[in-house]
mmCIF file of C-alpha atoms in Angstrom:
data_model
loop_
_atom_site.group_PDB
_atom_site.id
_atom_site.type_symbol
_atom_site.label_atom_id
_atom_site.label_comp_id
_atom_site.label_asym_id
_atom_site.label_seq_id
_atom_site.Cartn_x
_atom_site.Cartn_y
_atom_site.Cartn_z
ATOM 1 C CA UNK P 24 25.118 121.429 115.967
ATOM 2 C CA UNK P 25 25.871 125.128 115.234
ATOM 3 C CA UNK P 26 23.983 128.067 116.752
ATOM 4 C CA UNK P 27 24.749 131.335 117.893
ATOM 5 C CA UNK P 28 26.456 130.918 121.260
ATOM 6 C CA UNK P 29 24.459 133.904 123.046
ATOM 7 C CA UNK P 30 20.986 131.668 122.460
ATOM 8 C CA UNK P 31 22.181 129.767 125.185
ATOM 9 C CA UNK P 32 23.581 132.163 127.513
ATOM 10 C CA UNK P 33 20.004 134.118 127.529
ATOM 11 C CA UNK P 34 18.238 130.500 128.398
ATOM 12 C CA UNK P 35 20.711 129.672 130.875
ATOM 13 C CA UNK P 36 20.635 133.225 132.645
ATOM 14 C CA UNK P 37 16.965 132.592 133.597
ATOM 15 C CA UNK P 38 17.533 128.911 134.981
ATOM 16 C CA UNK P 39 18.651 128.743 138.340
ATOM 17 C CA UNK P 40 18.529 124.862 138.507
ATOM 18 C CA UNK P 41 21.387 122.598 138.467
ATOM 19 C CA UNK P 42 22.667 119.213 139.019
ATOM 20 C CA UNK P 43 26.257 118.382 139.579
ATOM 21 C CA UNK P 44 28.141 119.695 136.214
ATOM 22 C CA UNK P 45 24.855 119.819 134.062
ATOM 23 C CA UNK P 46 22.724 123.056 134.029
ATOM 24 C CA UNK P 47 18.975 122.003 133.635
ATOM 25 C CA UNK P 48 17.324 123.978 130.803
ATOM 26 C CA UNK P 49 13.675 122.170 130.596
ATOM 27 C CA UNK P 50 12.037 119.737 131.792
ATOM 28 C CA UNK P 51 10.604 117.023 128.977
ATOM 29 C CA UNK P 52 7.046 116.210 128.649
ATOM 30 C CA UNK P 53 5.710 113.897 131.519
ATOM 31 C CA UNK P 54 4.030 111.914 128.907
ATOM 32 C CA UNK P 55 7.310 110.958 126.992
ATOM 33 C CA UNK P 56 8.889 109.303 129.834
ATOM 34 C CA UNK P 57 11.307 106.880 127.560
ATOM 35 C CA UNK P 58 13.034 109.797 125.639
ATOM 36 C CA UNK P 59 16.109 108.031 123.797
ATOM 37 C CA UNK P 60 17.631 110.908 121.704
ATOM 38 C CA UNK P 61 18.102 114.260 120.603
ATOM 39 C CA UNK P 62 18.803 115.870 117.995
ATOM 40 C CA UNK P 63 19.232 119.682 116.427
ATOM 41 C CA UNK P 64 19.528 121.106 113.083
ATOM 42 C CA UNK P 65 21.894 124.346 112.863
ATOM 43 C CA UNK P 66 19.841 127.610 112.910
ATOM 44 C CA UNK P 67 16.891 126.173 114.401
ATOM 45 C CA UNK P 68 15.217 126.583 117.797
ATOM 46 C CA UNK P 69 13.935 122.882 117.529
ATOM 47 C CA UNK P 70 14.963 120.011 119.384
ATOM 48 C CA UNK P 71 13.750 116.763 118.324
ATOM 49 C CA UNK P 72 13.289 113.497 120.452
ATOM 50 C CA UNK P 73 12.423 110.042 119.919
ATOM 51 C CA UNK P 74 11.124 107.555 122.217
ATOM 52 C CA UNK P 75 12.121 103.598 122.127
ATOM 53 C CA UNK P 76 11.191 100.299 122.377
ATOM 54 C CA UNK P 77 7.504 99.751 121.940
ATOM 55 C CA UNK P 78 6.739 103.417 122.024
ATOM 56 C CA UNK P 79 4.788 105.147 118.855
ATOM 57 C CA UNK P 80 6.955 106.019 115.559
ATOM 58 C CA UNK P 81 6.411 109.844 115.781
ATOM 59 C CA UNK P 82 8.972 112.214 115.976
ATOM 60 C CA UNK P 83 8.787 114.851 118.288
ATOM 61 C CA UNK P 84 10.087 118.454 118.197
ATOM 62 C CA UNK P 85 10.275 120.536 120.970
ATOM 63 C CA UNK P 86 11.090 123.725 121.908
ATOM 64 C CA UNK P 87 13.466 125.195 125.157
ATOM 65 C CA UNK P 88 10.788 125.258 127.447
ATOM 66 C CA UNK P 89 10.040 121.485 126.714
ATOM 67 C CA UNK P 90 6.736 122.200 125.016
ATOM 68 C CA UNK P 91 6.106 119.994 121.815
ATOM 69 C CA UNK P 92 5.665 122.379 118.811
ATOM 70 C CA UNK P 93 5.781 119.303 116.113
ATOM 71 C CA UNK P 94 4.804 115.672 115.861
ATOM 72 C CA UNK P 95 5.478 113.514 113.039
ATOM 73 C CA UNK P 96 4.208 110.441 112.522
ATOM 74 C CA UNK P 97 6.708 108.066 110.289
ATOM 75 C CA UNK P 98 3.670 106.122 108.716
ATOM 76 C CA UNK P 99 5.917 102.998 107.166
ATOM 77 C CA UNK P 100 8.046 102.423 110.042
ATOM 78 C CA UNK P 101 7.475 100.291 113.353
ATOM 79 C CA UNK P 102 9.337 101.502 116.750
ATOM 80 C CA UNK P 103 10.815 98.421 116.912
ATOM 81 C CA UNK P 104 13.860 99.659 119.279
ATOM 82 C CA UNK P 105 14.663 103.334 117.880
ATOM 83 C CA UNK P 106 17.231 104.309 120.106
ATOM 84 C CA UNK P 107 19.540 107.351 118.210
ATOM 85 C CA UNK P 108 19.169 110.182 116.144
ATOM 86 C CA UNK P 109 21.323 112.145 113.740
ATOM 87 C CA UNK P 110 20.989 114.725 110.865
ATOM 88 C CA UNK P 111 22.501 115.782 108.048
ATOM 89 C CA UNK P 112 23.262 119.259 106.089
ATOM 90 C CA UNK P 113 19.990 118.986 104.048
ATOM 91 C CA UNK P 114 16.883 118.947 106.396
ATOM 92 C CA UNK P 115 17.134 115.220 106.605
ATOM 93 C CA UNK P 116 16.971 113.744 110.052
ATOM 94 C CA UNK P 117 18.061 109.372 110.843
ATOM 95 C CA UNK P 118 16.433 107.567 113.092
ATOM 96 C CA UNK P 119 18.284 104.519 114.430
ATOM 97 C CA UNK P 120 16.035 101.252 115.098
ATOM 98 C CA UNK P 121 19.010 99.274 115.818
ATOM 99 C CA UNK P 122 18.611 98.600 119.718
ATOM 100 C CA UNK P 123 18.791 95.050 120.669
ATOM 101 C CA UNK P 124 18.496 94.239 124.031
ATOM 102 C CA UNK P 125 18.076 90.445 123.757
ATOM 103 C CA UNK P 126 20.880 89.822 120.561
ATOM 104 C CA UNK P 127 18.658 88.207 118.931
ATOM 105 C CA UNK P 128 18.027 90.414 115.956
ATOM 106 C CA UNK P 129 19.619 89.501 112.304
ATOM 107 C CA UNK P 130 18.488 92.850 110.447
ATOM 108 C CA UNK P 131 18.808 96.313 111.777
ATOM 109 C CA UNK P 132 17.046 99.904 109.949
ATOM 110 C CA UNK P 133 17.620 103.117 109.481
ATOM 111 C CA UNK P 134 15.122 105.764 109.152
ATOM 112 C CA UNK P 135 15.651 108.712 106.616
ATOM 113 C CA UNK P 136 13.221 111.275 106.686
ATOM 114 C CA UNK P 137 14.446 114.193 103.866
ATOM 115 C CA UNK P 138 12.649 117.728 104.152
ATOM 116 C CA UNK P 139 11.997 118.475 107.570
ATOM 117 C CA UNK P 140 10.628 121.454 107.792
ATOM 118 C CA UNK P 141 8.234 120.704 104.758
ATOM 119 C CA UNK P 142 6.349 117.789 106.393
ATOM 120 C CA UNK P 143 2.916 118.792 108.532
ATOM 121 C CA UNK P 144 2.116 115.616 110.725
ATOM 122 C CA UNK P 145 3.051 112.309 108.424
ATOM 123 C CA UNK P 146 5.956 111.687 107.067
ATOM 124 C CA UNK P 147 6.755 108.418 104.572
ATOM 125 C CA UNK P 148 10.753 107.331 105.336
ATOM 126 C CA UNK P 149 13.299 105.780 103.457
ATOM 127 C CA UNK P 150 14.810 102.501 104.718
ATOM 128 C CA UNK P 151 18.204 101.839 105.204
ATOM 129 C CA UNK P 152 18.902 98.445 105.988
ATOM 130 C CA UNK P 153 22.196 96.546 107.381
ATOM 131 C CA UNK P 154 23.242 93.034 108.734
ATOM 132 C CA UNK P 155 26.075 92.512 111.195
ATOM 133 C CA UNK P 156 29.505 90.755 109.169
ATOM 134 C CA UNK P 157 29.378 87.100 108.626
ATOM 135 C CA UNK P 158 31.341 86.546 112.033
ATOM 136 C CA UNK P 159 30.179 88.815 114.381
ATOM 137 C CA UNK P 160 27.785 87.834 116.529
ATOM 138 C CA UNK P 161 24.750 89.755 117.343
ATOM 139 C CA UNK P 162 25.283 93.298 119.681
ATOM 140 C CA UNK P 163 23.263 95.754 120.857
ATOM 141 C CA UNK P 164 23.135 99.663 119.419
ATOM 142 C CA UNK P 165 22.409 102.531 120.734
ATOM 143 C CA UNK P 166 24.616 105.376 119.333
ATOM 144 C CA UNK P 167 25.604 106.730 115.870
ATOM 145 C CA UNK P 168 26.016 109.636 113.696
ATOM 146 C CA UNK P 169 27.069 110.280 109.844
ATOM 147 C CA UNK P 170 30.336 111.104 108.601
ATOM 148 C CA UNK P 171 31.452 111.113 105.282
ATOM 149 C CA UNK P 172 27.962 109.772 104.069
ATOM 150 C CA UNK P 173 28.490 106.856 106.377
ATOM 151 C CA UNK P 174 26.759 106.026 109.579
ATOM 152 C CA UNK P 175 29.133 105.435 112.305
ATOM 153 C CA UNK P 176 27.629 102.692 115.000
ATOM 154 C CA UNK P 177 28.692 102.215 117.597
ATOM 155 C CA UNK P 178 28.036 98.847 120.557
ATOM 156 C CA UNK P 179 26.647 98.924 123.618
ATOM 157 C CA UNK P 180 28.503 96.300 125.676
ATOM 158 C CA UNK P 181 30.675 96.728 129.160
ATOM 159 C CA UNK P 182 33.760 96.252 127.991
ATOM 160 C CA UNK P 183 35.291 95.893 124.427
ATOM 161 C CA UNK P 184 32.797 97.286 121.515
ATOM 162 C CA UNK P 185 32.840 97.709 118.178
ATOM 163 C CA UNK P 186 32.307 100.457 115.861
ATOM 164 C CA UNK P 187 30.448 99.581 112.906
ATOM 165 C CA UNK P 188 29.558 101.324 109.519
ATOM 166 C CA UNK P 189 27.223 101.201 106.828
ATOM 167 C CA UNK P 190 26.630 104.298 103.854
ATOM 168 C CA UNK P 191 24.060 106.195 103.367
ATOM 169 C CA UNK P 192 22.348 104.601 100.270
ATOM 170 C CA UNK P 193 18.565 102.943 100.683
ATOM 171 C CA UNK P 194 19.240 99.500 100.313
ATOM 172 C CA UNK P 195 20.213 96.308 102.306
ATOM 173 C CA UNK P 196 23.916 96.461 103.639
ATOM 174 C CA UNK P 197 26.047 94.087 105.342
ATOM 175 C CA UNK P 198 27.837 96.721 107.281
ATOM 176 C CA UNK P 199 31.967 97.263 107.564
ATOM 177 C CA UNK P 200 33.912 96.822 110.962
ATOM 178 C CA UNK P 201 35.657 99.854 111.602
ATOM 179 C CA UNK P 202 37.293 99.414 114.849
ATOM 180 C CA UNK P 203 36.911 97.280 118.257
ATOM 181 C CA UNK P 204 37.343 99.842 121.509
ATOM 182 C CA UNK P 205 37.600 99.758 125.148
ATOM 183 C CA UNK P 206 36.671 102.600 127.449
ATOM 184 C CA UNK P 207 37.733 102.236 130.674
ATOM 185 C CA UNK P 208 35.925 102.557 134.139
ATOM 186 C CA UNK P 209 33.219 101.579 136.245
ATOM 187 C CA UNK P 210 30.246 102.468 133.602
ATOM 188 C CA UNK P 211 31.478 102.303 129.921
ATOM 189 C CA UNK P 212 28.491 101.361 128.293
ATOM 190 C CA UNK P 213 27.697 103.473 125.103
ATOM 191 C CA UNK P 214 23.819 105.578 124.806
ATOM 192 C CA UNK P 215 24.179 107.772 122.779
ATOM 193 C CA UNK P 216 26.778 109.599 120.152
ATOM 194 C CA UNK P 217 27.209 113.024 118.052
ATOM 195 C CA UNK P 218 29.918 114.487 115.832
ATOM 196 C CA UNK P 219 30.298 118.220 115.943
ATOM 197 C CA UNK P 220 29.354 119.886 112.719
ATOM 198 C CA UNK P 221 32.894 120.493 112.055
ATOM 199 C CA UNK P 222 33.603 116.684 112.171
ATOM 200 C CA UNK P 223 36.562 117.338 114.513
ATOM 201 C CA UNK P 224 35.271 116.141 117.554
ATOM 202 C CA UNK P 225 32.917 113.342 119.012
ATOM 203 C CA UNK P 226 31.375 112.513 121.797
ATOM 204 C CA UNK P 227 29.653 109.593 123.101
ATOM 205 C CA UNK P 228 27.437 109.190 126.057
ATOM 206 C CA UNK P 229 26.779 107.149 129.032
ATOM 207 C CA UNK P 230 24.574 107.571 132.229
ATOM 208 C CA UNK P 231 26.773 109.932 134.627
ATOM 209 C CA UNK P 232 29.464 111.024 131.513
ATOM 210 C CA UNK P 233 30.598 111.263 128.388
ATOM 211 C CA UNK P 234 33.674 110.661 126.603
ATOM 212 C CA UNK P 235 35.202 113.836 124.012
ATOM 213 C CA UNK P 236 37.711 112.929 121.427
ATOM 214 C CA UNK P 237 39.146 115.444 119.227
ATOM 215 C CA UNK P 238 42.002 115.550 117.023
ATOM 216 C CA UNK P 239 41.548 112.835 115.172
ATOM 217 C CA UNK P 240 42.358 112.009 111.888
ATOM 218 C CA UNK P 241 39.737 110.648 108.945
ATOM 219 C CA UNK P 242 37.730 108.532 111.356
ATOM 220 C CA UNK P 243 40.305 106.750 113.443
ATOM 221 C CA UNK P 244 38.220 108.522 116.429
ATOM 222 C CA UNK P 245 39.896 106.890 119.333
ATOM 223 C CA UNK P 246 43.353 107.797 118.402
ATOM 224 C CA UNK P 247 42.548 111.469 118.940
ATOM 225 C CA UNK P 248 42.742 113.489 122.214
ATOM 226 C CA UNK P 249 40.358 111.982 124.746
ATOM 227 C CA UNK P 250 38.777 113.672 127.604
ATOM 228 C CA UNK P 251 36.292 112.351 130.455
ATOM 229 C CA UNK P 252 33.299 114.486 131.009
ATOM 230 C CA UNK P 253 32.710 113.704 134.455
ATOM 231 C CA UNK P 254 28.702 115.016 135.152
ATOM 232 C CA UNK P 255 29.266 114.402 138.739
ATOM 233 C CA UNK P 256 25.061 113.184 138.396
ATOM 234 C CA UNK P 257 24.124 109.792 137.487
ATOM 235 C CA UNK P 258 20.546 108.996 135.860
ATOM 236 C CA UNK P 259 19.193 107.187 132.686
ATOM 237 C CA UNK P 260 20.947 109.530 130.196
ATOM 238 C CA UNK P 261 19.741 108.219 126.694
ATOM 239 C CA UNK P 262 20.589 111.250 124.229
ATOM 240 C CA UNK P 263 23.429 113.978 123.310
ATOM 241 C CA UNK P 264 24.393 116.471 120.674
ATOM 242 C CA UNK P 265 26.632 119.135 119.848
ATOM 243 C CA UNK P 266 24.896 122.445 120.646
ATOM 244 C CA UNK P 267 27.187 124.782 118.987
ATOM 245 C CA UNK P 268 30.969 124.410 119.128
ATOM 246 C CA UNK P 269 31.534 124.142 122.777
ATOM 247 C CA UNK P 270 28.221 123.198 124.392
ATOM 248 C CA UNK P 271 26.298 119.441 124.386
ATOM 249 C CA UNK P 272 22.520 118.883 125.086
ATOM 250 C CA UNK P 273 21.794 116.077 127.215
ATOM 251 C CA UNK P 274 18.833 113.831 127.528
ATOM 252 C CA UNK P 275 17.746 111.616 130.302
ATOM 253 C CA UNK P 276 14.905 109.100 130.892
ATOM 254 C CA UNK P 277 12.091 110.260 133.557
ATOM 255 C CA UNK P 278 12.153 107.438 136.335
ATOM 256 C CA UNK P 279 9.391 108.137 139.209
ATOM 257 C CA UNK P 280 10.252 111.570 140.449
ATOM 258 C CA UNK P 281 14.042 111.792 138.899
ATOM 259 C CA UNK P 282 15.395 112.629 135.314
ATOM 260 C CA UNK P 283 12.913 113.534 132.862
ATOM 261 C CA UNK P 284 15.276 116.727 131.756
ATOM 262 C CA UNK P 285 17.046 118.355 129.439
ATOM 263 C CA UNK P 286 20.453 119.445 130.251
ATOM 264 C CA UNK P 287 23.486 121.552 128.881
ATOM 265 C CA UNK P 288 26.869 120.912 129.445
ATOM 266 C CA UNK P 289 30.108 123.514 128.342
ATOM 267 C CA UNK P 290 32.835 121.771 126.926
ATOM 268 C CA UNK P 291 34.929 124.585 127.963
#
């Protein structure tokens, strides 16, 4: 998401920690170990986070020094799996409950939550509901974002996924194949996802990289420009998003004495 590039550059100057290509700006709160996404709204010096499975339905914003400022509590919802996060252009933030670690679930939800920055400390969602299509069996999700007033899903799985979608309307869907990819290499599977504000470039994330595809056209994303983001550091990386134009924020899971950050990378 959009913000003035020289925000960063001041955090970053007083950091001296790094780890391979990733610059360490915070670290998260030792008592949210199981962070699964974040997410940023454009002129805002909020991050917000979500744990998953089992963990409480709040939402949690936080600033650059990792201290929560904000918790929301989505009183109709369940953390069944939440596992993403995305926003839109009106204070409205989505949380994904769509991760399925068994493949055993039939109906998946998403989580809209209009007026940010008018809710105190409860929040009541809307519900936005999908099933897989009639032949496809049950997957895993971890990663999305909205385009076009469509949420763009994408699979977890080792070796040939699917992207999925379903629009933004409160309802029950059965949601639309889109596309069936392959990413090559050792570690392929899929964590987390963003779309740059501009909608001209995506990224999706995995524990030691990320993937960048650009140049696309309507949202036939994997026949754009691709690009490996190697981190050259490998831990439970769980969420990403477009800080700006050219920089990503990157989440990872705290696991004993390792992870438990937030990082930047520089597309550049």
């Amino acid at each position: 998401m959009y913000i003035k590039k020289f925000l960063l550059v001041g955090i970053l100057s007083f950091i001296s920690c790094s780890t391979g290509n990733l610059d360490v700006i915070a670290d998260l709160p030792s008592d949210l170990p199981e962070i699964s996404a974040v997410e940023k709204f454009p002129n805002s010096d909020l991050l917000w986070l979500i744990e998953d499975a089992g963990n409480d339905n709040v939402l949690y914003g936080i600033n650059f020094s990792g201290k929560v400022e904000r918790e929301i509590t989505i009183t109709n919802a369940k953390n069944k799996d939440w596992e993403d996060l995305t926003t839109d252009n009106n204070n409205t933030i989505y949380i994904g409950d769509f991760g399925n670690n068994n493949e055993k679930r039939d109906v998946f939800t998403i989580y809209k939550i209009a007026n940010i920055n008018t809710i105190s400390d409860k929040a009541v969602a809307t519900k936005i509901d999908f099933e897989l299509p009639k032949k496809m069996k049950s997957k895993d999700f971890e990663a999305f974002f909205l385009f076009r007033n469509h949420f763009y899903i994408f699979s977890k799985e080792h070796k040939k996924g699917v992207v999925i979608k379903v629009p933004n309307i409160e309802s029950l869907h059965t949601a639309e194949l889109v596309t069936e990819f392959e990413i090559t290499g050792k570690r392929s599977k899929i964590t987390s996802a963003d779309i740059s504000e501009d909608g001209q470039s995506i990224v999706l994330l995995n524990h030691d990289k990320a993937w960048h595809f650009s140049n696309f056209k309507g949202d036939d994303f994997f026949k754009g420009n691709k690009k490996m983001l190697d981190f050259k550091h490998s831990s439970q990386k769980e969420g990403i998003c477009f800080f700006g134009k050219n920089q990503l924020l990157i989440t990872d899971e705290l696991q004993g004495s390792h992870g438990g950050n937030i990082y930047s990378y520089n597309l550049d």
